[in-house]
Coordinates of C-alpha atoms and ligand atoms in Angstrom, one line a residue:
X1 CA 28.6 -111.5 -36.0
X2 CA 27.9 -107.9 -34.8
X3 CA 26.3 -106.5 -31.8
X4 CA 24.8 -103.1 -32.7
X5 CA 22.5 -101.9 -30.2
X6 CA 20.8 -99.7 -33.0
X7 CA 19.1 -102.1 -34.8
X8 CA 16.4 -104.2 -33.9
X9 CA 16.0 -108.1 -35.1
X10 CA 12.9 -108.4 -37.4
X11 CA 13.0 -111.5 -38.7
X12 CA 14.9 -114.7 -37.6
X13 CA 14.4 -118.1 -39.8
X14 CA 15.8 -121.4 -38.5
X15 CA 16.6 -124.9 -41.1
X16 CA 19.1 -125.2 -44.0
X17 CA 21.2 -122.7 -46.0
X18 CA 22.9 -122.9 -49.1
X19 CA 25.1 -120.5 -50.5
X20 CA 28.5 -119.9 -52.3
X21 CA 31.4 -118.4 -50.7
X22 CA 34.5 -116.8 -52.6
X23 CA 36.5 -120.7 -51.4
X24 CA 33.2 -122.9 -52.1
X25 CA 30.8 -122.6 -54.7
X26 CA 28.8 -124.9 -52.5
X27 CA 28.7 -124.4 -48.7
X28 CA 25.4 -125.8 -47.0
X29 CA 24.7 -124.6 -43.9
X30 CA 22.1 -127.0 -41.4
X31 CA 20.6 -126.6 -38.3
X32 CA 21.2 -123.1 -38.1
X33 CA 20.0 -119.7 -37.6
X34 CA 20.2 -116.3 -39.4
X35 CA 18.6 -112.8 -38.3
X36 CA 17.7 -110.0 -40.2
X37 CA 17.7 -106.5 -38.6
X38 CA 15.0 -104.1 -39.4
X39 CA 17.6 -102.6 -41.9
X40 CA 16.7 -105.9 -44.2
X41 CA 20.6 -106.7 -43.6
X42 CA 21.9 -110.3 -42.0
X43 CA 22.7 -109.8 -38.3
X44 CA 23.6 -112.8 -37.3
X45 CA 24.2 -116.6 -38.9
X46 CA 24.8 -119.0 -36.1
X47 CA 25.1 -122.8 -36.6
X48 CA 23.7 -125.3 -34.1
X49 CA 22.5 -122.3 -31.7
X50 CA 21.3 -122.1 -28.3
X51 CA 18.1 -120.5 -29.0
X52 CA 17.0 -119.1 -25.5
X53 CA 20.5 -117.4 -24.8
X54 CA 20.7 -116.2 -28.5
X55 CA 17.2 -115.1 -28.5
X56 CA 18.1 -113.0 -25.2
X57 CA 21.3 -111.8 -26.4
X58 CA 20.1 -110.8 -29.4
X59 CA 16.8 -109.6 -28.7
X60 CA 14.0 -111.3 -30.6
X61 CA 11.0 -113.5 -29.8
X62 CA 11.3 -117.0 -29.6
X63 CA 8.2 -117.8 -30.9
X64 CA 8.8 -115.8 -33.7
X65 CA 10.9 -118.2 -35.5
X66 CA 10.7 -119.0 -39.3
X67 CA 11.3 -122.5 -39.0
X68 CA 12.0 -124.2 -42.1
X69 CA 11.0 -127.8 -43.0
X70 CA 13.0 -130.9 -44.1
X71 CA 12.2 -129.9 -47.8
X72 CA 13.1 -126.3 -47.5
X73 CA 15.9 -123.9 -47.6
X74 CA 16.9 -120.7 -48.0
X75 CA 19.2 -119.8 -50.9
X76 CA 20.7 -116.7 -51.9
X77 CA 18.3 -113.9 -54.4
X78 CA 19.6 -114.6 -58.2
X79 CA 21.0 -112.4 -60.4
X80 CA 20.3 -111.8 -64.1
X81 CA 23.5 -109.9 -65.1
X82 CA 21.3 -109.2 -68.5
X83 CA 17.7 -109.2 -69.4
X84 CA 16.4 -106.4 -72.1
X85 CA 12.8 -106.0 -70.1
X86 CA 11.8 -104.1 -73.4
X87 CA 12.2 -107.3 -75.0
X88 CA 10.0 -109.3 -72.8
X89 CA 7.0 -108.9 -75.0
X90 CA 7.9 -111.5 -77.4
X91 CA 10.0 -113.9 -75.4
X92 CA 9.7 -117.5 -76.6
X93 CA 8.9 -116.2 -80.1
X94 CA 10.9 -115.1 -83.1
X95 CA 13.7 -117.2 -82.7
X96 CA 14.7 -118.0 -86.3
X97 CA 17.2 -115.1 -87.6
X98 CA 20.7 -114.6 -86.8
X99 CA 21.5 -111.7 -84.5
X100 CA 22.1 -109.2 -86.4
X101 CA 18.7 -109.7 -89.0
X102 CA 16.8 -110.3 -85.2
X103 CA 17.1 -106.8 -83.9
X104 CA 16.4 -105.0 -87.1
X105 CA 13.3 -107.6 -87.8
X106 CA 12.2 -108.3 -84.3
X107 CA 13.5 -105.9 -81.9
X108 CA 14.0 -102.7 -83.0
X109 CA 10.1 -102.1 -84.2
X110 CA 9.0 -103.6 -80.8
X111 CA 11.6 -100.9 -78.8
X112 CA 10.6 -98.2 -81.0
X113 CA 6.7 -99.2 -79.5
X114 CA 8.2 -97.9 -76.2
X115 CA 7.4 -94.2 -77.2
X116 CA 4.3 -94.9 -75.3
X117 CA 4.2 -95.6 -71.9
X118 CA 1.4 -97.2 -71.5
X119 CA 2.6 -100.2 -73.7
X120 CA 6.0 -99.6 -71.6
X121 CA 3.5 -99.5 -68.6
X122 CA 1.8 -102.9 -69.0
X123 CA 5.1 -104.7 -70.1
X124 CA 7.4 -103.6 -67.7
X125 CA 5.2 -104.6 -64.7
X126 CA 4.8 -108.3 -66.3
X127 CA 8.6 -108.7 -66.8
X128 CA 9.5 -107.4 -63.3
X129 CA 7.0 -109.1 -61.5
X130 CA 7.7 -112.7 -63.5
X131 CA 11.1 -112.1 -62.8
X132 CA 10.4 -111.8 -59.4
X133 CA 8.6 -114.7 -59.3
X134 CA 11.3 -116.8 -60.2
X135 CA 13.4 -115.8 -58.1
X136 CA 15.6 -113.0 -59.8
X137 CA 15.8 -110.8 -56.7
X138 CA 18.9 -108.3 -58.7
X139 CA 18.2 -107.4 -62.8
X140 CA 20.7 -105.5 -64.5
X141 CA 18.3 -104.5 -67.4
X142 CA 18.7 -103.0 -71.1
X143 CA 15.1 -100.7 -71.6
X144 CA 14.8 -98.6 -74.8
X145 CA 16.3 -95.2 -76.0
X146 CA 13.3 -93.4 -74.2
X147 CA 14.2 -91.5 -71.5
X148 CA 10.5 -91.2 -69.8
X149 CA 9.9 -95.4 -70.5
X150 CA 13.3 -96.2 -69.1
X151 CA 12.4 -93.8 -65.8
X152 CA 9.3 -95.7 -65.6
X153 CA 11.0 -99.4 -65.6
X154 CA 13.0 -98.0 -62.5
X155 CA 9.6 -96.6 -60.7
X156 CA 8.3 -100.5 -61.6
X157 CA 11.6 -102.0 -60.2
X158 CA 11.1 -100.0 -57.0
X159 CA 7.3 -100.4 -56.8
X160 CA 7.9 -104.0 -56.8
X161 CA 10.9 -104.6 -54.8
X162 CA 13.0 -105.6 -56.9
X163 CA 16.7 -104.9 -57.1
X164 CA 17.8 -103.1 -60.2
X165 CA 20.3 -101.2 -62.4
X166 CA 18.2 -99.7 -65.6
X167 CA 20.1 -98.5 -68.8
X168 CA 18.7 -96.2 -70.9
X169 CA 19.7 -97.6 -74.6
X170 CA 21.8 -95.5 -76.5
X171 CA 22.2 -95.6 -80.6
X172 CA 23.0 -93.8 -83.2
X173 CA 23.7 -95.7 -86.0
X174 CA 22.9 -98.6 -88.3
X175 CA 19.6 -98.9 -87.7
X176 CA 17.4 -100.2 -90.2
X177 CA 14.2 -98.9 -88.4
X178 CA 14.5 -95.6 -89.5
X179 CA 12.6 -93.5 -86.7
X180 CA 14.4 -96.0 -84.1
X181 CA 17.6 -94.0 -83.3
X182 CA 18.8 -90.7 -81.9
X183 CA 21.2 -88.2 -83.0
X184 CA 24.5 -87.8 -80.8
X185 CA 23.4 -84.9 -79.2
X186 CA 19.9 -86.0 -77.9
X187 CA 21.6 -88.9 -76.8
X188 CA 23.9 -87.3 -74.5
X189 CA 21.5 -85.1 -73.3
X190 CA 18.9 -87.9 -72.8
X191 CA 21.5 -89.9 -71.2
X192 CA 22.6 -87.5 -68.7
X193 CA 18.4 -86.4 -68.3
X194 CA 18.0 -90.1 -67.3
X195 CA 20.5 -90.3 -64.5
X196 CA 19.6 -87.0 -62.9
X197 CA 16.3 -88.4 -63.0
X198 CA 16.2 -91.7 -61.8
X199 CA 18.9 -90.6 -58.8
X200 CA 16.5 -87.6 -58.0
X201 CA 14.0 -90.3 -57.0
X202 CA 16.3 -92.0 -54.5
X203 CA 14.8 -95.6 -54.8
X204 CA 17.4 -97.3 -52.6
X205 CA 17.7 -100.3 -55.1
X206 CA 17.5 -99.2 -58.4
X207 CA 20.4 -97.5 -60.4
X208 CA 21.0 -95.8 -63.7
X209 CA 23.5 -97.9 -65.6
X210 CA 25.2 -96.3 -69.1
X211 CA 24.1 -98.6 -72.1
X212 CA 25.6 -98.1 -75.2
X213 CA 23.5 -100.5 -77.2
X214 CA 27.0 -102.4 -78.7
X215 CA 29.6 -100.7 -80.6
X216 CA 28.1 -101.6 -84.4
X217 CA 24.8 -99.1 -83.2
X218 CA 27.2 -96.4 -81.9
X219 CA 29.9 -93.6 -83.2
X220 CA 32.9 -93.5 -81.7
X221 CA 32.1 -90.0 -80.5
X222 CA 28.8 -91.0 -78.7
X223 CA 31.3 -94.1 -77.0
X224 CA 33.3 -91.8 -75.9
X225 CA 30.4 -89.2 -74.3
X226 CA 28.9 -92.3 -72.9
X227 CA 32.6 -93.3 -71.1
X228 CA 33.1 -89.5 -70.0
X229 CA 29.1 -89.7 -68.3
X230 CA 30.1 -93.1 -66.5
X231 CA 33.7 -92.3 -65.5
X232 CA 32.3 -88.5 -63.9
X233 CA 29.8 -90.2 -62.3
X234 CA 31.2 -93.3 -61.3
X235 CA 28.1 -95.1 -62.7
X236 CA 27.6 -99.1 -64.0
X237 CA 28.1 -99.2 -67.7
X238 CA 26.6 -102.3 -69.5
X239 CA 26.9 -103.4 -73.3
X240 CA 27.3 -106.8 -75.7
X241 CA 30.6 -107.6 -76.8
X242 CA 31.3 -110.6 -79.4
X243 CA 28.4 -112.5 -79.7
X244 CA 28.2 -113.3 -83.2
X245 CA 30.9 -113.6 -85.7
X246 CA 29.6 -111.6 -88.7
X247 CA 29.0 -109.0 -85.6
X248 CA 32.8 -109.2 -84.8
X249 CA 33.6 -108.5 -88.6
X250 CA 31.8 -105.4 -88.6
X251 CA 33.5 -103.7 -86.0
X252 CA 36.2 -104.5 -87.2
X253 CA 35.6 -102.6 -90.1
X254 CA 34.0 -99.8 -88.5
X255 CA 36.6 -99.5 -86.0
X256 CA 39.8 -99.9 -87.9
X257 CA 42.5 -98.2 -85.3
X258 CA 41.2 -100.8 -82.7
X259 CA 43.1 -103.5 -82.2
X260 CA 40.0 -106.1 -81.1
X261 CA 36.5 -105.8 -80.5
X262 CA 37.5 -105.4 -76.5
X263 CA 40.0 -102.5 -77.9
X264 CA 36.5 -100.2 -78.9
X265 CA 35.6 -100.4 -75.7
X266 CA 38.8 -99.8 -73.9
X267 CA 39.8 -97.2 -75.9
X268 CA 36.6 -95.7 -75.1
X269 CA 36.9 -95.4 -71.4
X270 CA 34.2 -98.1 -71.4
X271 CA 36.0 -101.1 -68.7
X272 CA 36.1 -100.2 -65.7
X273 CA 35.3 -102.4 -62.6
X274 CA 31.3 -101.8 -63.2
X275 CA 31.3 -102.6 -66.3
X276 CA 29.3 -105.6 -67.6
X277 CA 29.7 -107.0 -71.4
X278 CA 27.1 -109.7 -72.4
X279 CA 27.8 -113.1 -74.3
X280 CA 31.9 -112.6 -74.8
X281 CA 31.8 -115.7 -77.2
X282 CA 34.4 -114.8 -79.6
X283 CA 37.0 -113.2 -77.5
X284 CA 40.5 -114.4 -77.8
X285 CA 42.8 -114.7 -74.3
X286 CA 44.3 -111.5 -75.2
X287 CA 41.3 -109.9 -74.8
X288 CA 40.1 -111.9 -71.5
X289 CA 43.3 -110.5 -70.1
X290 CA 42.4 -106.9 -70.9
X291 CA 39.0 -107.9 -69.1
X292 CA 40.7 -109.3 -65.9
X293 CA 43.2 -106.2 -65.9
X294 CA 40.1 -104.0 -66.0
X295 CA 38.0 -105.4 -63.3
X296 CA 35.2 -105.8 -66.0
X297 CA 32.9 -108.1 -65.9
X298 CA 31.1 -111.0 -69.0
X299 CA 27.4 -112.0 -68.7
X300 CA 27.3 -115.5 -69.6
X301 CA 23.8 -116.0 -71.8
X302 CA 23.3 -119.6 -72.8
X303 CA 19.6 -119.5 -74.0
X304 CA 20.8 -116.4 -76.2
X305 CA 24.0 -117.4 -77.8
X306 CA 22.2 -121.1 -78.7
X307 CA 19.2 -119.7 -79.5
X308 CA 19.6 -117.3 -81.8
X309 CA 23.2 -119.6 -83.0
X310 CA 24.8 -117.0 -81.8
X311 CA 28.1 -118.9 -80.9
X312 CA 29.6 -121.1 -77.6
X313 CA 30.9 -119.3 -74.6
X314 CA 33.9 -121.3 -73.1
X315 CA 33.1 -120.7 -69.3
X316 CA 35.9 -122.6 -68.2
X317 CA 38.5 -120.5 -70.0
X318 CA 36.6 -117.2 -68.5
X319 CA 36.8 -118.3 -65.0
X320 CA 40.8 -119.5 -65.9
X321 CA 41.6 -116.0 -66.7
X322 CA 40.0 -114.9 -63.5
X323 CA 36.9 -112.6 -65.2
X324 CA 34.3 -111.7 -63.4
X325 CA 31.1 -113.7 -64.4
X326 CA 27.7 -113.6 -64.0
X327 CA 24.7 -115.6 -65.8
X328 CA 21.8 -113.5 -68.0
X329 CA 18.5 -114.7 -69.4
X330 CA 19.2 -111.8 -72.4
X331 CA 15.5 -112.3 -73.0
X332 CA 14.3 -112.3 -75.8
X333 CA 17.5 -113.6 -77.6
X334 CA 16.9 -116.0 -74.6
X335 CA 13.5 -117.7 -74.5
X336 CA 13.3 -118.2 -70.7
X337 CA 13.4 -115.1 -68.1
X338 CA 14.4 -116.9 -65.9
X339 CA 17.8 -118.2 -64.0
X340 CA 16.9 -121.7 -63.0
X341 CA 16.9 -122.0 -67.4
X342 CA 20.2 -120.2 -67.7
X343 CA 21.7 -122.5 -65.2
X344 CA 20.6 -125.5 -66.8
X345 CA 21.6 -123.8 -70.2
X346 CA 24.9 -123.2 -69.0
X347 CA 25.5 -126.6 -68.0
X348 CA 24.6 -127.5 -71.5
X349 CA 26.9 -125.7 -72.9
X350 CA 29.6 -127.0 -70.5
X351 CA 28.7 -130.1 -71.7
X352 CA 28.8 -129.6 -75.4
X353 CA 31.9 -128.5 -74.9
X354 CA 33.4 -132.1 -73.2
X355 CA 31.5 -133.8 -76.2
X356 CA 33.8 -131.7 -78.5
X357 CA 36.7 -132.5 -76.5
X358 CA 37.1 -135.0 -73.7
X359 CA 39.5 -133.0 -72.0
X360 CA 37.7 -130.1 -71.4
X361 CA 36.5 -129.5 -67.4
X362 CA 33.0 -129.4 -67.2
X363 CA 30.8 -126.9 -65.2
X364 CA 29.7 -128.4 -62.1
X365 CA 26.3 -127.9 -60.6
X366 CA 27.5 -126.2 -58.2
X367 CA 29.6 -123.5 -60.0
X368 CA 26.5 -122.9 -62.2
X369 CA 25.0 -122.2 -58.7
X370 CA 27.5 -120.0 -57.7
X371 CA 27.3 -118.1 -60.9
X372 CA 23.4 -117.3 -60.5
X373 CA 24.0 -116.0 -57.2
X374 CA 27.8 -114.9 -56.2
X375 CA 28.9 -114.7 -59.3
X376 CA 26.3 -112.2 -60.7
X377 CA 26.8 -109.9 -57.5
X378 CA 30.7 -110.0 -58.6
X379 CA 29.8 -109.1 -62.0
X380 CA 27.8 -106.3 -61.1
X381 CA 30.4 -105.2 -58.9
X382 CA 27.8 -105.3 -55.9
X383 CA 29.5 -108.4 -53.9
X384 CA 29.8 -106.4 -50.6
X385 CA 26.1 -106.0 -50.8
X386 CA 24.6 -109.1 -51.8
X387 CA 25.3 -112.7 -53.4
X388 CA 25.7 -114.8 -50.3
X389 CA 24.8 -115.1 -46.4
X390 CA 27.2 -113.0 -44.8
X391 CA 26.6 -110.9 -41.5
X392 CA 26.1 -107.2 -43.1
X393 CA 25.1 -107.7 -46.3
X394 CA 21.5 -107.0 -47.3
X395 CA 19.4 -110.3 -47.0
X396 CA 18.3 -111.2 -50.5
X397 CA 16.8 -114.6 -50.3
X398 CA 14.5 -117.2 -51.8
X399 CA 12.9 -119.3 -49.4
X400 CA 13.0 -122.8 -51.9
X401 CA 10.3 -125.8 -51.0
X402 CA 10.9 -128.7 -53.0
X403 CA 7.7 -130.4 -52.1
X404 CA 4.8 -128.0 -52.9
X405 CA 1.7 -130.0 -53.8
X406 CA 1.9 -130.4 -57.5
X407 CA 4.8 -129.2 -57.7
X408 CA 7.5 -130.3 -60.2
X409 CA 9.9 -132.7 -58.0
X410 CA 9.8 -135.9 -56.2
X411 CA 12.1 -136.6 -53.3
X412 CA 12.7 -140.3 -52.5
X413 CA 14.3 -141.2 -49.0
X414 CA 18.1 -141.0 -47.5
X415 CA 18.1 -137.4 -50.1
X416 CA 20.0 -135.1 -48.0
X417 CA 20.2 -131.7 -48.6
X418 CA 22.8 -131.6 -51.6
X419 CA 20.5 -133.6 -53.8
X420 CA 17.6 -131.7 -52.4
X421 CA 19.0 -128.5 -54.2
X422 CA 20.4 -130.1 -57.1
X423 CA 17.3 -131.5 -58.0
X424 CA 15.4 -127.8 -57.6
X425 CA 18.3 -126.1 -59.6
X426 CA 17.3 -129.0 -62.6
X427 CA 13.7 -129.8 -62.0
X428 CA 12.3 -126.9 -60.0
X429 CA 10.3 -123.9 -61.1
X430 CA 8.7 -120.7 -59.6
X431 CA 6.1 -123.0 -57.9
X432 CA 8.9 -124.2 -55.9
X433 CA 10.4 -120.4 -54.7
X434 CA 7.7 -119.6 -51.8
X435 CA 8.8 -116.1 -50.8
X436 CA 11.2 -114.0 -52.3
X437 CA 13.1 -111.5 -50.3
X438 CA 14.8 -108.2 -50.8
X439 CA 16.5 -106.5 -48.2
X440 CA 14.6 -108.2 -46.0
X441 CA 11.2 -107.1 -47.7
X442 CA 9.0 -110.1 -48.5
X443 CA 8.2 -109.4 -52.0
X444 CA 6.5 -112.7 -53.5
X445 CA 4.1 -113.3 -52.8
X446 CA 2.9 -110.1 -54.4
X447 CA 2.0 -107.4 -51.8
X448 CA -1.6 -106.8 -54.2
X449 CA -2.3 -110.0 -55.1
Ligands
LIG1 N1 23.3 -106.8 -79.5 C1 22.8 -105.5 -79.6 N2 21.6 -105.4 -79.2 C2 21.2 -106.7 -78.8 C3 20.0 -107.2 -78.3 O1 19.0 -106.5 -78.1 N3 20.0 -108.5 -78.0 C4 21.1 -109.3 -78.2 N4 21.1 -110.6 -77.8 N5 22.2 -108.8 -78.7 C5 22.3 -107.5 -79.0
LIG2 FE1 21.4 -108.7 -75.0

């Protein structure tokens, strides 16, 4: 715990935690106490406390106290390592074409809508406010290829509180929507007009992340501009790698002098320890190594890859080959924006996977927990900020009631806290997630509503 004289307490909430830790994806923590400072970062986490000598030493009201009930706890803020907000429009629709028929059908006509911003204006605030709402507290999100839209979803991010990194989408090939592309040039210099942009404004949670749309949408040249921008800058950089086979085939014929579909990347300057690939279905061990050796990170999107029948991400070999992962809703390939699904969905898919073959180790409950919250921060390389309860890191937090009138769960007695957050991580829903906090900012309820 640290003692700094500089900041002041401003908020101090007494029950039960849970949250993962790099040696437990599952540590609860009762009858204790955890401060913010007026920073919005955790001062103190004390277990069992005295509360008038740590109220004195520490310098906050007694009477001030959060306290938590029986059927509450505080958990840490999720994180969706992948959500296209552009997408959000149509989410729970459109679900019946491969991948690769989806974008140019579905998705690239809706992006090219983006053009406008007051479309981008009225979506953007629904996605990041019903994000919010359920609990994603960090998105790491894809927008469109416009530069002014894109700047927008970061104002929106920051309006709202939310925690973000926002990619400006960059292609320049294969489309089959003609006016939905950009030329190399405009989108390097849209690319680097973005970042100056969006750093200019200094939001002190949202980031420019470099999003080469996946290598089948760009030339190698623009891959390699894009890797140059990152690397100079030392910027997030955010793409999908091997989520559908007849995807995989045509890189391979597009990019003949790479060895594998993680080779276009690689060769590209485009793994480094920020970068985060979504789905990673199809990639062989070989390649998993090239991912560990690289610090890069996979975003693990269950709703997606089923879906759309996009293919079967084998967590358990991912975490073997130590790989940083996180969970994404990848709405709208995914139906649900929200993590609470993509846990479940990820479980699922664990559990396909022991049908197939008995031997295989399941995903437990609580590794699916640690992937929404510790994991995620990992993969978006942002782990000393956020992802657990740890003194110094900003307090990102959902404050989780498991008995809200009406609400979706029922409790039954002797249920101790483990079952009280297995059951909300199955059965619960936004109605359940009371407050949201970012950096110690209350920001659900909604300040204007
Ligand atoms: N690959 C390239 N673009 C996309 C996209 O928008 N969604 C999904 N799921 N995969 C992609
Ligand atoms: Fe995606």
């Amino acid at each position: 715990s640290r003692n700094d004289a500089t900041t002041r307490i401003a908020q101090v909430f007494s029950g039960t935690f849970a949250h993962s830790t790099p040696n437990a994806a599952l540590e609860i923590l009762e009858n204790c106490m955890l401060g913010v400072d007026d920073e919005g970062k955790i001062a103190f986490i004390e277990k069992d406390p005295d509360v008038d000598s740590l109220s004195k030493i520490r310098g906050f009201d007694a009477s001030e106290i959060i306290k938590l009930d029986k059927y509450e706890f505080l958990m840490p803020g999720m994180v969706d390592t992948h959500i296209h907000a552009s997408q959000y429009s149509y989410t729970g629709t459109a679900l019946d074409l491969p991948l690769l028929e989806w974008l140019n059908t579905y998705t690239f006509p809706v992006e090219a809508q983006y053009k406008d911003l007051d479309f981008a204006n009225n979506i953007y605030t629904k996605v990041v406010r019903r994000t919010l709402k359920n609990g994603t507290t960090t998105a790491c999100y894809f927008a469109t290829i416009h530069t002014d839209a894109s700047l927008l979803l970061g104002e929106l991010a920051d309006k709202f509180g939310q925690r973000a990194l926002v990619g400006k989408v960059c292609m320049d090939c294969n489309s089959a929507v003609p006016h939905y592309k950009e030329s190399p040039d405009e989108c390097k210099a849209e690319t680097d007009r973005f970042i100056i942009e969006l750093l200019k404004k200094e939001y002190s949670h949202v980031k420019p992340v470099v999003t080469p749309r996946f290598a089948p949408s760009c030339s190698a040249s623009l891959l390699s501009e894009l890797g140059e921008i990152a690397n100079n800058n030392n910027l997030h950089i955010q793409s999908h790698i091997s989520e559908n086979k007849q995807e995989v085939d045509i890189v391979k014929k597009l990019f003949q002098d790479c060895k594998s579909y993680t080779d276009v990347y690689l060769k590209h300057n485009l793994l480094t320890n920020k970068t985060v690939m979504a789905h990673g279905c199809y990639l062989t061990d070989e390649e998993l190594k090239i991912f560990h050796e690289r610090g890069s990170a996979i975003s693990h999107c269950p709703n997606s890859n089923i879906s759309i029948c996009s293919g079967i991400l084998n967590v358990r070999n991912v975490l073997n080959h130590k790989v940083k992962l996180g969970l994404g809703t990848d709405v709208a390939g995914g139906y649900s924006p929200s993590i609470l699904d993509a846990i479940r969905r990820a479980l699922d898919t664990s559990k396909v996977l022991t049908i197939q073959d008995p031997d295989h180790q399941t995903l437990t409950f609580e590794e699916a927990f640690r992937l929404a919250t510790l994991g995620g921060s990992e993969a978006l390389s942002l782990d000393d900020q956020i992802g657990n309860f740890v003194v110094g890191k900003d307090f990102d937090a959902l404050r989780v009631n498991v008995c809200v009138p009406g609400g979706p769960i029922d409790l039954f007695p002797g249920e101790g806290p483990k079952v009280i957050l297995e059951k909300f991580l199955n059965l619960g829903d936004d109605r359940n997630i009371t407050e949201v906090y970012v950096a110690g900012r209350r920001v659900v309820p909604f300040w204007n509503t």
